[in-house]
């Protein structure tokens, strides 16, 4: 029987499947565990099931001990994990690709509708009990039909967001280090552009690339300056891909028309400047937040742990 530490609360079926064969040290509270408590808790673990709110670095790996075999992140993004530090210690890392594609694309498209049709502003009018009446020119937004969605990173979530955009009559452009599968390009009628050209062309730019040193502040003042004054920026990937201070400035000055954000540079903190602006839709990292998706993510992480502890290949290993 191996010792498995689950660093945050996850849906019960996943924990039960681990408990059937192993000793599981779970976390009951929905609040994140403190760093000190986590460093104590991981001691002697053979496997960790981690959440994206936990930093899995050399200190934590050493606190766990040399018997640790696998860190199974319950997220597709794994920028919270020091993958090279895991590799140095022979610890496998897994993530949860695939299972959260549709849920996250729904939130990306939800943010597109929310900001282009000014739904947040409208709701704030009603909730603040401000008087209003139907008006020919009242809270006019921008339509999507015939406009161009620029997808930065045409992986699973980017492609699923593009499919939704096609259904709304949009054209698709994408920027990606490699050409996408010709079948997908045909299905989406997608045109590949370099990032600068995409920024200058798209009516809505949606970010779907992973966060790394390479994509840190991929969108800063210089890139925002390339965008059209009528364009919108959507981020459901990771906050630090965007220079938040530069974005505030671009939204304030009208350099771009608006933004929709599910992720933030210093999460869970949100830049004060964003809170003061009406032309930005803000939601608290809800990309994968459906019962079905979170259940599937936790189960995939559990299945990865069970495979590694049984001496088998994990289902979705992150390669360093
Ligand atoms: C959520 O942000 C994830 O990476 O799964």
mmCIF file of C-alpha atoms and ligand atoms in Angstrom:
data_model
loop_
_atom_site.group_PDB
_atom_site.id
_atom_site.type_symbol
_atom_site.label_atom_id
_atom_site.label_comp_id
_atom_site.label_asym_id
_atom_site.label_seq_id
_atom_site.Cartn_x
_atom_site.Cartn_y
_atom_site.Cartn_z
ATOM 1 C CA UNK A 1 0.000 0.000 0.000
ATOM 2 C CA UNK A 2 1.443 3.377 -1.023
ATOM 3 C CA UNK A 3 0.914 6.760 0.612
ATOM 4 C CA UNK A 4 -0.883 9.277 -1.611
ATOM 5 C CA UNK A 5 -1.214 12.916 -0.555
ATOM 6 C CA UNK A 6 -3.981 14.954 -2.153
ATOM 7 C CA UNK A 7 -3.006 18.607 -1.675
ATOM 8 C CA UNK A 8 -6.490 20.116 -2.055
ATOM 9 C CA UNK A 9 -10.108 18.985 -2.031
ATOM 10 C CA UNK A 10 -11.072 17.081 -5.207
ATOM 11 C CA UNK A 11 -14.296 15.285 -6.241
ATOM 12 C CA UNK A 12 -14.915 12.203 -4.104
ATOM 13 C CA UNK A 13 -15.074 9.472 -6.803
ATOM 14 C CA UNK A 14 -11.405 10.088 -7.646
ATOM 15 C CA UNK A 15 -10.386 9.884 -3.989
ATOM 16 C CA UNK A 16 -12.410 6.675 -3.568
ATOM 17 C CA UNK A 17 -10.644 5.025 -6.495
ATOM 18 C CA UNK A 18 -7.288 5.818 -4.868
ATOM 19 C CA UNK A 19 -8.481 4.696 -1.442
ATOM 20 C CA UNK A 20 -9.519 1.289 -2.808
ATOM 21 C CA UNK A 21 -5.854 0.316 -3.086
ATOM 22 C CA UNK A 22 -3.817 2.887 -1.153
ATOM 23 C CA UNK A 23 -3.506 4.998 1.945
ATOM 24 C CA UNK A 24 -4.860 8.448 1.006
ATOM 25 C CA UNK A 25 -4.160 11.598 3.000
ATOM 26 C CA UNK A 26 -6.752 14.016 1.599
ATOM 27 C CA UNK A 27 -7.673 17.622 2.281
ATOM 28 C CA UNK A 28 -11.235 18.242 3.457
ATOM 29 C CA UNK A 29 -11.400 22.038 3.302
ATOM 30 C CA UNK A 30 -12.195 23.864 0.062
ATOM 31 C CA UNK A 31 -9.659 26.531 1.180
ATOM 32 C CA UNK A 32 -6.083 25.992 -0.084
ATOM 33 C CA UNK A 33 -3.701 24.413 2.415
ATOM 34 C CA UNK A 34 -0.976 26.669 3.876
ATOM 35 C CA UNK A 35 2.552 26.168 2.562
ATOM 36 C CA UNK A 36 3.872 25.093 5.985
ATOM 37 C CA UNK A 37 1.099 22.560 6.487
ATOM 38 C CA UNK A 38 1.678 21.222 2.965
ATOM 39 C CA UNK A 39 5.425 20.804 3.538
ATOM 40 C CA UNK A 40 4.622 18.695 6.623
ATOM 41 C CA UNK A 41 1.818 16.763 4.960
ATOM 42 C CA UNK A 42 3.798 15.583 1.911
ATOM 43 C CA UNK A 43 6.465 13.886 4.005
ATOM 44 C CA UNK A 44 6.727 10.203 3.056
ATOM 45 C CA UNK A 45 4.354 10.477 0.065
ATOM 46 C CA UNK A 46 4.796 8.058 -2.834
ATOM 47 C CA UNK A 47 2.424 10.135 -4.979
ATOM 48 C CA UNK A 48 0.986 13.647 -4.902
ATOM 49 C CA UNK A 49 -2.286 14.768 -6.451
ATOM 50 C CA UNK A 50 -1.786 18.536 -6.735
ATOM 51 C CA UNK A 51 -3.919 21.561 -7.561
ATOM 52 C CA UNK A 52 -2.734 24.546 -9.592
ATOM 53 C CA UNK A 53 -2.778 26.709 -6.457
ATOM 54 C CA UNK A 54 0.121 24.676 -4.994
ATOM 55 C CA UNK A 55 3.736 25.370 -5.908
ATOM 56 C CA UNK A 56 5.509 22.059 -6.457
ATOM 57 C CA UNK A 57 9.180 23.026 -6.307
ATOM 58 C CA UNK A 58 12.493 21.572 -5.123
ATOM 59 C CA UNK A 59 11.750 22.446 -1.477
ATOM 60 C CA UNK A 60 8.458 20.571 -1.563
ATOM 61 C CA UNK A 61 9.897 17.583 -3.443
ATOM 62 C CA UNK A 62 12.663 17.315 -0.851
ATOM 63 C CA UNK A 63 10.112 17.608 1.960
ATOM 64 C CA UNK A 64 8.256 14.666 0.370
ATOM 65 C CA UNK A 65 11.378 12.484 0.201
ATOM 66 C CA UNK A 66 13.178 10.321 -2.328
ATOM 67 C CA UNK A 67 10.413 7.666 -2.421
ATOM 68 C CA UNK A 68 8.134 10.117 -4.306
ATOM 69 C CA UNK A 69 7.287 8.671 -7.742
ATOM 70 C CA UNK A 70 4.687 10.930 -9.308
ATOM 71 C CA UNK A 71 3.058 14.372 -9.115
ATOM 72 C CA UNK A 72 -0.367 14.310 -10.791
ATOM 73 C CA UNK A 73 -1.594 17.854 -11.380
ATOM 74 C CA UNK A 74 -5.373 18.287 -11.584
ATOM 75 C CA UNK A 75 -5.037 20.861 -14.391
ATOM 76 C CA UNK A 76 -3.886 20.964 -17.968
ATOM 77 C CA UNK A 77 -1.482 23.834 -17.172
ATOM 78 C CA UNK A 78 1.504 22.804 -15.058
ATOM 79 C CA UNK A 79 3.370 26.076 -14.598
ATOM 80 C CA UNK A 80 2.919 25.550 -10.816
ATOM 81 C CA UNK A 81 5.315 22.588 -11.067
ATOM 82 C CA UNK A 82 9.082 22.762 -11.430
ATOM 83 C CA UNK A 83 9.244 19.985 -14.038
ATOM 84 C CA UNK A 84 13.081 19.943 -14.310
ATOM 85 C CA UNK A 85 13.331 19.613 -10.486
ATOM 86 C CA UNK A 86 10.962 16.630 -10.696
ATOM 87 C CA UNK A 87 13.007 15.081 -13.538
ATOM 88 C CA UNK A 88 16.243 15.492 -11.560
ATOM 89 C CA UNK A 89 14.670 13.479 -8.750
ATOM 90 C CA UNK A 90 13.143 10.855 -11.054
ATOM 91 C CA UNK A 91 9.606 12.039 -10.253
ATOM 92 C CA UNK A 92 7.079 11.762 -13.093
ATOM 93 C CA UNK A 93 4.674 14.638 -13.735
ATOM 94 C CA UNK A 94 1.213 14.257 -15.247
ATOM 95 C CA UNK A 95 -1.501 16.755 -16.176
ATOM 96 C CA UNK A 96 -5.117 16.552 -17.395
ATOM 97 C CA UNK A 97 -5.286 17.443 -21.086
ATOM 98 C CA UNK A 98 -8.366 16.673 -23.155
ATOM 99 C CA UNK A 99 -11.014 16.537 -20.457
ATOM 100 C CA UNK A 100 -11.394 20.303 -19.962
ATOM 101 C CA UNK A 101 -11.355 21.449 -23.583
ATOM 102 C CA UNK A 102 -15.091 22.078 -24.051
ATOM 103 C CA UNK A 103 -15.664 23.656 -20.622
ATOM 104 C CA UNK A 104 -12.800 26.106 -21.104
ATOM 105 C CA UNK A 105 -13.840 26.960 -24.665
ATOM 106 C CA UNK A 106 -17.335 27.684 -23.305
ATOM 107 C CA UNK A 107 -15.860 30.219 -20.881
ATOM 108 C CA UNK A 108 -13.696 31.782 -23.615
ATOM 109 C CA UNK A 109 -16.731 32.202 -25.821
ATOM 110 C CA UNK A 110 -18.849 33.322 -22.868
ATOM 111 C CA UNK A 111 -16.318 36.103 -22.242
ATOM 112 C CA UNK A 112 -16.375 37.047 -25.937
ATOM 113 C CA UNK A 113 -20.160 37.477 -25.805
ATOM 114 C CA UNK A 114 -20.032 39.158 -22.408
ATOM 115 C CA UNK A 115 -17.608 41.858 -23.518
ATOM 116 C CA UNK A 116 -18.705 42.418 -27.122
ATOM 117 C CA UNK A 117 -22.386 42.655 -26.104
ATOM 118 C CA UNK A 118 -21.679 44.524 -22.843
ATOM 119 C CA UNK A 119 -23.538 42.010 -20.681
ATOM 120 C CA UNK A 120 -21.531 42.797 -17.539
ATOM 121 C CA UNK A 121 -22.220 46.504 -17.899
ATOM 122 C CA UNK A 122 -25.910 45.777 -18.435
ATOM 123 C CA UNK A 123 -26.071 43.606 -15.351
ATOM 124 C CA UNK A 124 -24.324 46.274 -13.289
ATOM 125 C CA UNK A 125 -26.946 48.827 -14.373
ATOM 126 C CA UNK A 126 -29.767 46.613 -13.164
ATOM 127 C CA UNK A 127 -28.097 45.462 -9.952
ATOM 128 C CA UNK A 128 -27.192 49.043 -9.008
ATOM 129 C CA UNK A 129 -30.910 49.947 -9.386
ATOM 130 C CA UNK A 130 -29.935 52.663 -11.887
ATOM 131 C CA UNK A 131 -32.968 53.787 -13.885
ATOM 132 C CA UNK A 132 -32.903 52.700 -17.521
ATOM 133 C CA UNK A 133 -35.166 52.256 -20.476
ATOM 134 C CA UNK A 134 -34.831 50.664 -23.905
ATOM 135 C CA UNK A 135 -33.034 53.039 -26.222
ATOM 136 C CA UNK A 136 -32.006 52.906 -29.870
ATOM 137 C CA UNK A 137 -28.432 53.749 -28.920
ATOM 138 C CA UNK A 138 -28.374 52.309 -25.406
ATOM 139 C CA UNK A 139 -25.426 49.986 -24.513
ATOM 140 C CA UNK A 140 -24.669 49.142 -28.112
ATOM 141 C CA UNK A 141 -22.085 46.444 -28.565
ATOM 142 C CA UNK A 142 -20.357 44.869 -31.551
ATOM 143 C CA UNK A 143 -21.677 41.931 -33.550
ATOM 144 C CA UNK A 144 -19.452 38.942 -34.249
ATOM 145 C CA UNK A 145 -20.757 37.846 -37.637
ATOM 146 C CA UNK A 146 -18.176 38.299 -40.393
ATOM 147 C CA UNK A 147 -15.488 39.332 -37.892
ATOM 148 C CA UNK A 148 -12.169 37.553 -37.353
ATOM 149 C CA UNK A 149 -11.238 35.548 -34.274
ATOM 150 C CA UNK A 150 -7.457 35.407 -33.819
ATOM 151 C CA UNK A 151 -6.487 32.331 -31.823
ATOM 152 C CA UNK A 152 -3.047 32.395 -30.211
ATOM 153 C CA UNK A 153 -2.178 28.709 -29.686
ATOM 154 C CA UNK A 154 -4.367 26.379 -31.728
ATOM 155 C CA UNK A 155 -4.347 23.375 -29.373
ATOM 156 C CA UNK A 156 -7.465 21.588 -28.179
ATOM 157 C CA UNK A 157 -8.995 24.576 -26.356
ATOM 158 C CA UNK A 158 -8.066 27.048 -29.100
ATOM 159 C CA UNK A 159 -9.646 24.789 -31.731
ATOM 160 C CA UNK A 160 -12.809 24.278 -29.648
ATOM 161 C CA UNK A 161 -13.125 28.061 -29.207
ATOM 162 C CA UNK A 162 -12.626 28.513 -32.960
ATOM 163 C CA UNK A 163 -15.420 25.964 -33.664
ATOM 164 C CA UNK A 164 -17.788 28.022 -31.531
ATOM 165 C CA UNK A 165 -16.707 31.144 -33.419
ATOM 166 C CA UNK A 166 -17.399 29.442 -36.771
ATOM 167 C CA UNK A 167 -20.923 28.694 -35.574
ATOM 168 C CA UNK A 168 -21.293 32.433 -34.905
ATOM 169 C CA UNK A 169 -20.196 33.249 -38.469
ATOM 170 C CA UNK A 170 -16.654 34.329 -37.640
ATOM 171 C CA UNK A 171 -13.488 33.846 -39.698
ATOM 172 C CA UNK A 172 -10.522 32.189 -38.010
ATOM 173 C CA UNK A 173 -6.867 33.207 -37.952
ATOM 174 C CA UNK A 174 -4.314 31.507 -35.753
ATOM 175 C CA UNK A 175 -0.760 31.985 -34.561
ATOM 176 C CA UNK A 176 1.136 28.910 -33.513
ATOM 177 C CA UNK A 177 4.764 27.724 -33.579
ATOM 178 C CA UNK A 178 3.745 24.972 -36.002
ATOM 179 C CA UNK A 179 1.268 24.612 -38.858
ATOM 180 C CA UNK A 180 -1.927 22.934 -37.613
ATOM 181 C CA UNK A 181 -3.203 19.609 -38.953
ATOM 182 C CA UNK A 182 -4.488 20.291 -42.515
ATOM 183 C CA UNK A 183 -7.799 18.585 -41.633
ATOM 184 C CA UNK A 184 -8.334 21.034 -38.769
ATOM 185 C CA UNK A 185 -7.278 23.988 -40.941
ATOM 186 C CA UNK A 186 -9.866 22.926 -43.541
ATOM 187 C CA UNK A 187 -12.606 22.381 -40.951
ATOM 188 C CA UNK A 188 -12.014 25.826 -39.407
ATOM 189 C CA UNK A 189 -11.061 27.512 -42.700
ATOM 190 C CA UNK A 190 -8.205 28.820 -40.581
ATOM 191 C CA UNK A 191 -5.402 31.046 -41.839
ATOM 192 C CA UNK A 192 -2.015 30.917 -40.109
ATOM 193 C CA UNK A 193 -0.359 34.262 -39.352
ATOM 194 C CA UNK A 194 2.571 35.370 -37.271
ATOM 195 C CA UNK A 195 1.534 36.828 -33.932
ATOM 196 C CA UNK A 196 2.032 40.475 -34.942
ATOM 197 C CA UNK A 197 -0.045 40.071 -38.094
ATOM 198 C CA UNK A 198 -2.759 38.275 -36.155
ATOM 199 C CA UNK A 199 -2.861 41.061 -33.550
ATOM 200 C CA UNK A 200 -3.188 43.671 -36.287
ATOM 201 C CA UNK A 201 -5.901 41.723 -38.119
ATOM 202 C CA UNK A 202 -8.213 40.123 -35.555
ATOM 203 C CA UNK A 203 -11.386 41.670 -34.160
ATOM 204 C CA UNK A 204 -11.166 39.342 -31.164
ATOM 205 C CA UNK A 205 -7.835 37.874 -29.988
ATOM 206 C CA UNK A 206 -8.168 34.817 -27.746
ATOM 207 C CA UNK A 207 -5.146 33.408 -25.895
ATOM 208 C CA UNK A 208 -4.793 29.622 -25.647
ATOM 209 C CA UNK A 209 -1.059 29.036 -25.333
ATOM 210 C CA UNK A 210 0.627 27.505 -22.270
ATOM 211 C CA UNK A 211 2.457 29.796 -19.856
ATOM 212 C CA UNK A 212 6.263 29.550 -19.824
ATOM 213 C CA UNK A 213 9.323 31.820 -19.907
ATOM 214 C CA UNK A 214 8.675 32.148 -23.633
ATOM 215 C CA UNK A 215 5.067 33.313 -23.275
ATOM 216 C CA UNK A 216 5.609 35.541 -20.212
ATOM 217 C CA UNK A 217 4.141 38.962 -21.171
ATOM 218 C CA UNK A 218 3.617 37.744 -24.730
ATOM 219 C CA UNK A 219 1.016 40.505 -24.851
ATOM 220 C CA UNK A 220 2.520 43.773 -23.590
ATOM 221 C CA UNK A 221 2.277 47.448 -24.548
ATOM 222 C CA UNK A 222 3.973 46.891 -27.906
ATOM 223 C CA UNK A 223 1.623 44.084 -28.917
ATOM 224 C CA UNK A 224 -1.486 45.906 -27.665
ATOM 225 C CA UNK A 225 -0.420 48.864 -29.813
ATOM 226 C CA UNK A 226 -0.671 46.599 -32.880
ATOM 227 C CA UNK A 227 -4.309 45.733 -32.154
ATOM 228 C CA UNK A 228 -7.230 47.559 -33.727
ATOM 229 C CA UNK A 229 -9.011 50.181 -31.613
ATOM 230 C CA UNK A 230 -12.197 48.158 -32.102
ATOM 231 C CA UNK A 231 -10.631 44.829 -31.047
ATOM 232 C CA UNK A 232 -11.050 42.758 -27.897
ATOM 233 C CA UNK A 233 -8.560 40.580 -25.985
ATOM 234 C CA UNK A 234 -9.689 37.375 -24.255
ATOM 235 C CA UNK A 235 -7.498 35.425 -21.809
ATOM 236 C CA UNK A 236 -8.543 32.036 -20.430
ATOM 237 C CA UNK A 237 -4.988 30.619 -20.469
ATOM 238 C CA UNK A 238 -2.716 32.017 -17.733
ATOM 239 C CA UNK A 239 -2.606 35.559 -16.324
ATOM 240 C CA UNK A 240 1.105 36.365 -16.743
ATOM 241 C CA UNK A 241 0.882 35.845 -20.525
ATOM 242 C CA UNK A 242 -0.505 39.399 -20.470
ATOM 243 C CA UNK A 243 1.254 42.415 -18.951
ATOM 244 C CA UNK A 244 -1.735 43.488 -16.843
ATOM 245 C CA UNK A 245 -0.499 47.063 -16.261
ATOM 246 C CA UNK A 246 -0.090 47.543 -20.027
ATOM 247 C CA UNK A 247 -3.558 46.099 -20.596
ATOM 248 C CA UNK A 248 -5.093 48.542 -18.102
ATOM 249 C CA UNK A 249 -3.447 51.399 -19.977
ATOM 250 C CA UNK A 250 -4.667 50.099 -23.360
ATOM 251 C CA UNK A 251 -8.228 49.763 -22.033
ATOM 252 C CA UNK A 252 -8.105 53.198 -20.394
ATOM 253 C CA UNK A 253 -6.847 55.020 -23.467
ATOM 254 C CA UNK A 254 -9.097 53.174 -25.924
ATOM 255 C CA UNK A 255 -6.113 51.544 -27.646
ATOM 256 C CA UNK A 256 -8.348 48.443 -27.670
ATOM 257 C CA UNK A 257 -12.116 48.251 -27.198
ATOM 258 C CA UNK A 258 -12.249 45.746 -24.372
ATOM 259 C CA UNK A 259 -11.032 42.570 -22.713
ATOM 260 C CA UNK A 260 -12.459 39.444 -21.123
ATOM 261 C CA UNK A 261 -10.327 37.790 -18.454
ATOM 262 C CA UNK A 262 -10.680 34.497 -16.599
ATOM 263 C CA UNK A 263 -7.070 34.548 -15.338
ATOM 264 C CA UNK A 264 -4.904 37.229 -13.760
ATOM 265 C CA UNK A 265 -1.233 38.063 -13.552
ATOM 266 C CA UNK A 266 -1.075 37.892 -9.744
ATOM 267 C CA UNK A 267 -3.987 35.578 -9.113
ATOM 268 C CA UNK A 268 -6.105 35.757 -6.996
ATOM 269 C CA UNK A 269 -5.291 39.481 -6.886
ATOM 270 C CA UNK A 270 -6.807 41.566 -9.663
ATOM 271 C CA UNK A 271 -5.159 44.816 -10.830
ATOM 272 C CA UNK A 272 -7.023 47.764 -9.257
ATOM 273 C CA UNK A 273 -7.092 49.477 -12.661
ATOM 274 C CA UNK A 274 -9.144 46.644 -14.143
ATOM 275 C CA UNK A 275 -11.723 46.916 -11.370
ATOM 276 C CA UNK A 276 -12.335 50.566 -12.237
ATOM 277 C CA UNK A 277 -12.992 49.960 -15.933
ATOM 278 C CA UNK A 278 -16.290 49.111 -17.593
ATOM 279 C CA UNK A 279 -14.776 47.764 -20.819
ATOM 280 C CA UNK A 280 -13.449 44.583 -19.235
ATOM 281 C CA UNK A 281 -15.304 41.431 -18.196
ATOM 282 C CA UNK A 282 -13.761 39.697 -15.183
ATOM 283 C CA UNK A 283 -14.444 36.173 -13.926
ATOM 284 C CA UNK A 284 -12.495 34.229 -11.281
ATOM 285 C CA UNK A 285 -10.633 31.418 -13.119
ATOM 286 C CA UNK A 286 -13.739 29.378 -13.986
ATOM 287 C CA UNK A 287 -12.444 27.779 -17.223
ATOM 288 C CA UNK A 288 -12.848 24.168 -16.136
ATOM 289 C CA UNK A 289 -15.394 24.806 -13.378
ATOM 290 C CA UNK A 290 -18.213 22.394 -14.167
ATOM 291 C CA UNK A 291 -19.102 19.385 -12.017
ATOM 292 C CA UNK A 292 -18.554 17.037 -14.977
ATOM 293 C CA UNK A 293 -15.197 18.506 -15.960
ATOM 294 C CA UNK A 294 -13.735 18.723 -12.459
ATOM 295 C CA UNK A 295 -14.845 15.130 -11.822
ATOM 296 C CA UNK A 296 -13.141 13.992 -15.039
ATOM 297 C CA UNK A 297 -9.964 15.976 -14.263
ATOM 298 C CA UNK A 298 -9.647 14.489 -10.775
ATOM 299 C CA UNK A 299 -10.301 10.991 -12.120
ATOM 300 C CA UNK A 300 -7.633 11.372 -14.804
ATOM 301 C CA UNK A 301 -5.133 12.526 -12.154
ATOM 302 C CA UNK A 302 -6.098 9.537 -9.953
ATOM 303 C CA UNK A 303 -5.750 7.138 -12.902
ATOM 304 C CA UNK A 304 -2.288 8.547 -13.604
ATOM 305 C CA UNK A 305 -1.266 7.923 -9.995
ATOM 306 C CA UNK A 306 -2.719 4.396 -10.000
ATOM 307 C CA UNK A 307 -0.849 3.566 -13.220
ATOM 308 C CA UNK A 308 2.509 4.810 -11.928
ATOM 309 C CA UNK A 309 2.123 3.051 -8.574
ATOM 310 C CA UNK A 310 1.295 -0.168 -10.461
ATOM 311 C CA UNK A 311 4.529 0.198 -12.436
ATOM 312 C CA UNK A 312 2.713 1.134 -15.637
ATOM 313 C CA UNK A 313 3.027 4.109 -18.009
ATOM 314 C CA UNK A 314 0.926 7.087 -16.903
ATOM 315 C CA UNK A 315 -1.867 8.100 -19.269
ATOM 316 C CA UNK A 316 -0.901 11.750 -19.712
ATOM 317 C CA UNK A 317 2.707 12.388 -18.755
ATOM 318 C CA UNK A 318 4.279 15.829 -19.051
ATOM 319 C CA UNK A 319 7.653 15.526 -20.783
ATOM 320 C CA UNK A 320 10.303 17.967 -19.639
HETATM 321 C C1 LIG B 1 -6.825 25.373 -15.498
HETATM 322 O O1 LIG B 1 -6.516 26.509 -15.524
HETATM 323 C C2 LIG B 1 -6.011 24.293 -15.972
HETATM 324 O O2 LIG B 1 -4.847 24.528 -16.356
HETATM 325 O O3 LIG B 1 -6.479 23.152 -15.944
#
